[in-house]
Amino acid sequence: MKKLIFPFLFALSIAAYGQQEITLEQAISIAQKNSPDYKALLNQNQASYWRYRNYQAGFLPQLRLDATLPRYSNSVNRLTNDNGQDIFVRSNQASFDGALSLNQNIALTGGTISVSSQLERVDVFGDNASTGFSVIPFSLNYSQNSLFYNPFKWQKRIEPLIYEEAKREFIERMEEISSNTSRRYFALLKAQIQSRIAKSNLSNQDTLFQISKGRFKMGKIAENDLLQIELSVLNSENEVITNEINFKRSSQNLSRYLVLDTENIILSTPKELTTFTVSVEKALEEARANRKAVIEFRRRRLQAEQDVAEIKGNNRLQMSFRANFGISQQGAVFNDLFQDFNQQQNVVLSIGVPILDWGVSKSRRKLVEANQDLVNTNIEIEEQEFEQEIYLHVLNWQNQRNFLKTAKKAQEIALKRYEIAKKRFVLGKIGITDLNIALQEQDRSVLQYLNSLEKFWTDYYTLRRLTLYDFIKNEKIKVDDIIYD
């Protein structure tokens, strides 16, 4: 077995040159700039940013040019003459038209006002060739699709909440990246330490095996004890290989997540945080002030109210309004168009009232009202779960440091016990079974301490994510604004 294991370990140890050593804080800092999770988060945040910019631009004046350059037709068309007869007439003409307009949405009323200028030219070809012009130098227009429902008012209330929700989600997801990095970091740290322990155990077991062979020759131990320790050596060799493979796998997982150019990473055991207290009241206060969920609850309630307002505004009586005032002129000579203007003005008030709809209007209204009640009920449940999650996590966090202290003390005791057991075995005062029990307890205590340390750090980053508050610095967690070109 040794002929196979030592070349294997030598091949793995070659990669030790050029190793990169990083701390947990450094790993998190790298992940929050390079990890796949961060890049996906950046794309999502960019979409939210441009959605908000689009909403803001929708309430600024919009200058627009619409033109047809040209429209040409040479075809036979069916027309109805003055006598009411359908005749076929050949049309051979080209037209050019353009309109320049300045549009502004009015949030107060829900309508759109615009000022525009239009110019059109029509060229008729053939035996009766001619050219005609039409100009509207000035036209003031106002339109509103519904007099009882104002979509702009709801946009003004909801879109800022959606953007604020996205900004808070960005910070929360950054804290999730910290937790994800922490889990990968400790997976590699445990693999690193377990690999080191496995090699140390193999060396110790091999030394004890050599001692036991001498004692067997002298008749001080039975053959069964010698075979048992030889079996322990073989098991230790397998443990070394297994842990080295796990170490390599964990190293790849962390290096790929951090997008490092090497997989040869050496980690240091993170120290405990400075002592600080977290009260349930303080955690809930900061969570209500900072978390995305609080904004989300408010936004969902408003969207449910918007659905009800839209149905009530358009369900029974539909009314729209159009108004236009301007001047125009037509003629065959372009220079004569800008004098003696004709007035053009129109006002259109349209209404629609369902006379008999067999309860369709009522069912629509009842449906959105029921949906609003459902949304409010779900939000109330989620608010309770929101507060309960924070409450339970804070209680757990208050005891986490004690758990870590206990695990650290247990590790120290188990390490000391194994050293004593090993010396007693060499002196022949205990058997191989007792030594193996001490070894197993030692390895178990080291792993339990690392698991407790991992739980301590992941719980800390979970606490930050749940409150978006740094209890060490006593300040809200902030992320630098990202500017998108």
mmCIF file of C-alpha atoms in Angstrom, residues 239-446:
data_model
loop_
_atom_site.group_PDB
_atom_site.id
_atom_site.type_symbol
_atom_site.label_atom_id
_atom_site.label_comp_id
_atom_site.label_asym_id
_atom_site.label_seq_id
_atom_site.Cartn_x
_atom_site.Cartn_y
_atom_site.Cartn_z
ATOM 1 C CA GLU A 239 -7.880 8.249 5.128
ATOM 2 C CA VAL A 240 -4.918 10.218 3.797
ATOM 3 C CA ILE A 241 -5.855 9.515 0.174
ATOM 4 C CA THR A 242 -9.556 10.233 0.760
ATOM 5 C CA ASN A 243 -8.825 13.530 2.528
ATOM 6 C CA GLU A 244 -6.356 14.648 -0.115
ATOM 7 C CA ILE A 245 -8.989 14.134 -2.826
ATOM 8 C CA ASN A 246 -11.578 16.016 -0.763
ATOM 9 C CA PHE A 247 -9.042 18.784 -0.174
ATOM 10 C CA LYS A 248 -8.469 19.106 -3.927
ATOM 11 C CA ARG A 249 -12.211 19.188 -4.644
ATOM 12 C CA SER A 250 -12.882 21.853 -2.000
ATOM 13 C CA SER A 251 -9.962 23.910 -3.278
ATOM 14 C CA GLN A 252 -11.404 23.858 -6.780
ATOM 15 C CA ASN A 253 -14.855 24.894 -5.540
ATOM 16 C CA LEU A 254 -13.488 27.924 -3.693
ATOM 17 C CA SER A 255 -11.010 29.009 -6.371
ATOM 18 C CA ARG A 256 -13.647 28.818 -9.118
ATOM 19 C CA TYR A 257 -16.138 30.766 -7.012
ATOM 20 C CA LEU A 258 -13.533 33.471 -6.377
ATOM 21 C CA VAL A 259 -12.301 33.255 -10.010
ATOM 22 C CA LEU A 260 -8.690 32.796 -8.893
ATOM 23 C CA ASP A 261 -5.918 31.783 -11.267
ATOM 24 C CA THR A 262 -4.745 29.024 -8.924
ATOM 25 C CA GLU A 263 -6.298 26.168 -6.995
ATOM 26 C CA ASN A 264 -3.397 25.950 -4.547
ATOM 27 C CA ILE A 265 -5.001 27.842 -1.686
ATOM 28 C CA ILE A 266 -3.968 27.756 1.950
ATOM 29 C CA LEU A 267 -6.422 29.111 4.509
ATOM 30 C CA SER A 268 -6.008 30.354 8.051
ATOM 31 C CA THR A 269 -8.491 29.629 10.818
ATOM 32 C CA PRO A 270 -10.602 32.776 11.361
ATOM 33 C CA LYS A 271 -10.451 34.355 14.778
ATOM 34 C CA GLU A 272 -13.516 34.989 16.852
ATOM 35 C CA LEU A 273 -15.255 38.340 16.499
ATOM 36 C CA THR A 274 -15.042 40.993 19.153
ATOM 37 C CA THR A 275 -17.777 40.632 21.743
ATOM 38 C CA PHE A 276 -20.958 42.556 21.001
ATOM 39 C CA THR A 277 -24.563 42.207 22.088
ATOM 40 C CA VAL A 278 -27.642 42.085 19.878
ATOM 41 C CA SER A 279 -31.089 42.630 21.343
ATOM 42 C CA VAL A 280 -34.233 41.409 19.637
ATOM 43 C CA GLU A 281 -35.694 44.934 19.762
ATOM 44 C CA LYS A 282 -32.641 46.455 18.042
ATOM 45 C CA ALA A 283 -32.543 43.728 15.395
ATOM 46 C CA LEU A 284 -36.251 44.151 14.585
ATOM 47 C CA GLU A 285 -35.907 47.933 14.487
ATOM 48 C CA GLU A 286 -33.044 47.810 11.991
ATOM 49 C CA ALA A 287 -34.726 45.092 9.914
ATOM 50 C CA ARG A 288 -37.916 47.147 9.589
ATOM 51 C CA ALA A 289 -35.861 50.176 8.572
ATOM 52 C CA ASN A 290 -33.484 48.467 6.152
ATOM 53 C CA ARG A 291 -34.847 45.222 4.735
ATOM 54 C CA LYS A 292 -36.228 44.808 1.235
ATOM 55 C CA ALA A 293 -39.224 42.826 2.529
ATOM 56 C CA VAL A 294 -40.679 45.880 4.277
ATOM 57 C CA ILE A 295 -40.706 47.821 1.007
ATOM 58 C CA GLU A 296 -41.994 44.758 -0.828
ATOM 59 C CA PHE A 297 -44.985 44.473 1.513
ATOM 60 C CA ARG A 298 -45.884 48.117 0.913
ATOM 61 C CA ARG A 299 -45.451 47.770 -2.859
ATOM 62 C CA ARG A 300 -47.630 44.655 -3.088
ATOM 63 C CA ARG A 301 -50.413 46.357 -1.131
ATOM 64 C CA LEU A 302 -50.279 49.359 -3.475
ATOM 65 C CA GLN A 303 -50.356 47.144 -6.561
ATOM 66 C CA ALA A 304 -53.441 45.376 -5.213
ATOM 67 C CA GLU A 305 -55.051 48.778 -4.570
ATOM 68 C CA GLN A 306 -54.106 49.835 -8.116
ATOM 69 C CA ASP A 307 -55.856 46.811 -9.608
ATOM 70 C CA VAL A 308 -59.009 47.660 -7.661
ATOM 71 C CA ALA A 309 -58.842 51.341 -8.661
ATOM 72 C CA GLU A 310 -58.404 50.441 -12.348
ATOM 73 C CA ILE A 311 -61.412 48.115 -12.380
ATOM 74 C CA LYS A 312 -63.602 50.560 -10.482
ATOM 75 C CA GLY A 313 -62.519 53.413 -12.745
ATOM 76 C CA ASN A 314 -63.251 51.624 -16.010
ATOM 77 C CA ASN A 315 -65.714 48.874 -15.152
ATOM 78 C CA ARG A 316 -69.112 50.596 -15.127
ATOM 79 C CA LEU A 317 -68.661 53.938 -16.875
ATOM 80 C CA GLN A 318 -65.842 54.398 -19.363
ATOM 81 C CA MET A 319 -65.074 57.975 -20.318
ATOM 82 C CA SER A 320 -62.221 59.369 -22.410
ATOM 83 C CA PHE A 321 -61.404 62.892 -23.523
ATOM 84 C CA ARG A 322 -59.654 64.371 -26.572
ATOM 85 C CA ALA A 323 -59.142 68.058 -27.386
ATOM 86 C CA ASN A 324 -57.238 69.834 -30.125
ATOM 87 C CA PHE A 325 -56.669 73.443 -31.106
ATOM 88 C CA GLY A 326 -54.489 74.597 -33.974
ATOM 89 C CA ILE A 327 -54.171 76.383 -37.300
ATOM 90 C CA SER A 328 -53.744 74.937 -40.771
ATOM 91 C CA GLN A 329 -53.475 75.808 -44.445
ATOM 92 C CA GLN A 330 -53.517 73.951 -47.762
ATOM 93 C CA GLY A 331 -52.540 74.893 -51.269
ATOM 94 C CA ALA A 332 -50.508 74.207 -54.356
ATOM 95 C CA VAL A 333 -47.800 76.832 -53.678
ATOM 96 C CA PHE A 334 -45.576 76.253 -50.676
ATOM 97 C CA ASN A 335 -44.809 79.947 -50.030
ATOM 98 C CA ASP A 336 -48.507 80.787 -49.791
ATOM 99 C CA LEU A 337 -49.123 78.314 -46.954
ATOM 100 C CA PHE A 338 -48.090 80.588 -44.098
ATOM 101 C CA GLN A 339 -50.790 83.242 -44.330
ATOM 102 C CA ASP A 340 -54.530 83.437 -43.757
ATOM 103 C CA PHE A 341 -54.521 80.327 -41.597
ATOM 104 C CA ASN A 342 -57.621 78.295 -41.012
ATOM 105 C CA GLN A 343 -58.548 77.414 -37.485
ATOM 106 C CA GLN A 344 -58.925 73.758 -36.599
ATOM 107 C CA GLN A 345 -60.264 72.626 -33.289
ATOM 108 C CA ASN A 346 -62.159 69.669 -31.961
ATOM 109 C CA VAL A 347 -63.271 68.226 -28.644
ATOM 110 C CA VAL A 348 -64.264 64.607 -28.195
ATOM 111 C CA LEU A 349 -65.799 63.212 -25.023
ATOM 112 C CA SER A 350 -66.488 59.487 -25.343
ATOM 113 C CA ILE A 351 -68.451 57.382 -22.900
ATOM 114 C CA GLY A 352 -69.246 53.704 -22.666
ATOM 115 C CA VAL A 353 -71.837 52.240 -20.298
ATOM 116 C CA PRO A 354 -72.686 48.528 -20.100
ATOM 117 C CA ILE A 355 -76.498 48.221 -20.139
ATOM 118 C CA LEU A 356 -76.780 44.459 -19.750
ATOM 119 C CA ASP A 357 -73.589 42.494 -19.069
ATOM 120 C CA TRP A 358 -74.994 39.588 -16.995
ATOM 121 C CA GLY A 359 -72.841 40.462 -13.979
ATOM 122 C CA VAL A 360 -69.500 40.731 -15.826
ATOM 123 C CA SER A 361 -68.685 44.129 -14.290
ATOM 124 C CA LYS A 362 -69.593 42.997 -10.815
ATOM 125 C CA SER A 363 -67.574 39.784 -11.116
ATOM 126 C CA ARG A 364 -64.491 41.726 -12.239
ATOM 127 C CA ARG A 365 -64.771 44.063 -9.278
ATOM 128 C CA LYS A 366 -65.355 41.225 -6.822
ATOM 129 C CA LEU A 367 -62.396 39.310 -8.271
ATOM 130 C CA VAL A 368 -59.874 42.125 -7.741
ATOM 131 C CA GLU A 369 -61.298 42.887 -4.288
ATOM 132 C CA ALA A 370 -60.921 39.231 -3.314
ATOM 133 C CA ASN A 371 -57.381 39.252 -4.669
ATOM 134 C CA GLN A 372 -56.634 42.374 -2.623
ATOM 135 C CA ASP A 373 -57.890 40.652 0.528
ATOM 136 C CA LEU A 374 -55.747 37.610 -0.284
ATOM 137 C CA VAL A 375 -52.654 39.783 -0.813
ATOM 138 C CA ASN A 376 -53.223 41.568 2.506
ATOM 139 C CA THR A 377 -53.702 38.256 4.332
ATOM 140 C CA ASN A 378 -50.552 36.758 2.814
ATOM 141 C CA ILE A 379 -48.568 39.855 3.718
ATOM 142 C CA GLU A 380 -49.765 39.705 7.322
ATOM 143 C CA ILE A 381 -48.573 36.076 7.522
ATOM 144 C CA GLU A 382 -45.245 36.947 5.914
ATOM 145 C CA GLU A 383 -44.757 39.878 8.297
ATOM 146 C CA GLN A 384 -45.182 37.507 11.233
ATOM 147 C CA GLU A 385 -42.700 35.049 9.687
ATOM 148 C CA PHE A 386 -40.339 37.963 8.983
ATOM 149 C CA GLU A 387 -40.314 38.986 12.657
ATOM 150 C CA GLN A 388 -40.176 35.389 13.896
ATOM 151 C CA GLU A 389 -37.131 34.588 11.751
ATOM 152 C CA ILE A 390 -35.243 37.533 13.196
ATOM 153 C CA TYR A 391 -36.369 36.763 16.760
ATOM 154 C CA LEU A 392 -35.251 33.117 16.588
ATOM 155 C CA HIS A 393 -31.976 33.940 14.880
ATOM 156 C CA VAL A 394 -31.057 36.554 17.478
ATOM 157 C CA LEU A 395 -31.790 34.071 20.268
ATOM 158 C CA ASN A 396 -29.623 31.495 18.511
ATOM 159 C CA TRP A 397 -26.848 34.031 17.973
ATOM 160 C CA GLN A 398 -26.810 34.954 21.662
ATOM 161 C CA ASN A 399 -25.836 31.338 22.476
ATOM 162 C CA GLN A 400 -23.556 30.716 19.497
ATOM 163 C CA ARG A 401 -20.448 32.121 21.189
ATOM 164 C CA ASN A 402 -21.008 29.774 24.155
ATOM 165 C CA PHE A 403 -21.345 26.806 21.787
ATOM 166 C CA LEU A 404 -18.061 27.791 20.145
ATOM 167 C CA LYS A 405 -16.316 28.158 23.504
ATOM 168 C CA THR A 406 -17.510 24.707 24.582
ATOM 169 C CA ALA A 407 -16.392 23.102 21.311
ATOM 170 C CA LYS A 408 -12.963 24.731 21.616
ATOM 171 C CA LYS A 409 -12.531 23.440 25.169
ATOM 172 C CA ALA A 410 -13.648 19.952 24.120
ATOM 173 C CA GLN A 411 -11.048 19.995 21.336
ATOM 174 C CA GLU A 412 -8.277 20.934 23.767
ATOM 175 C CA ILE A 413 -9.279 18.129 26.131
ATOM 176 C CA ALA A 414 -9.469 15.539 23.337
ATOM 177 C CA LEU A 415 -6.043 16.525 21.955
ATOM 178 C CA LYS A 416 -4.477 16.293 25.406
ATOM 179 C CA ARG A 417 -6.187 12.955 26.110
ATOM 180 C CA TYR A 418 -4.821 11.443 22.891
ATOM 181 C CA GLU A 419 -1.276 12.532 23.696
ATOM 182 C CA ILE A 420 -1.587 10.920 27.117
ATOM 183 C CA ALA A 421 -3.103 7.750 25.618
ATOM 184 C CA LYS A 422 -0.308 7.522 23.055
ATOM 185 C CA LYS A 423 2.359 7.739 25.763
ATOM 186 C CA ARG A 424 0.562 5.126 27.869
ATOM 187 C CA PHE A 425 0.328 2.816 24.849
ATOM 188 C CA VAL A 426 4.088 3.112 24.291
ATOM 189 C CA LEU A 427 4.605 2.209 27.948
ATOM 190 C CA GLY A 428 2.263 -0.734 27.517
ATOM 191 C CA LYS A 429 -0.322 0.463 30.020
ATOM 192 C CA ILE A 430 -3.268 0.493 27.587
ATOM 193 C CA GLY A 431 -4.190 -1.511 24.531
ATOM 194 C CA ILE A 432 -4.685 -0.511 20.913
ATOM 195 C CA THR A 433 -8.474 -0.349 21.352
ATOM 196 C CA ASP A 434 -8.234 2.389 23.981
ATOM 197 C CA LEU A 435 -5.712 4.255 21.823
ATOM 198 C CA ASN A 436 -8.010 4.127 18.789
ATOM 199 C CA ILE A 437 -10.915 5.410 20.873
ATOM 200 C CA ALA A 438 -8.814 8.384 22.002
ATOM 201 C CA LEU A 439 -7.771 9.014 18.392
ATOM 202 C CA GLN A 440 -11.366 8.953 17.149
ATOM 203 C CA GLU A 441 -12.448 11.333 19.892
ATOM 204 C CA GLN A 442 -9.600 13.664 18.980
ATOM 205 C CA ASP A 443 -10.519 13.739 15.294
ATOM 206 C CA ARG A 444 -14.207 14.151 16.115
ATOM 207 C CA SER A 445 -13.548 17.061 18.477
ATOM 208 C CA VAL A 446 -11.443 18.904 15.894
#
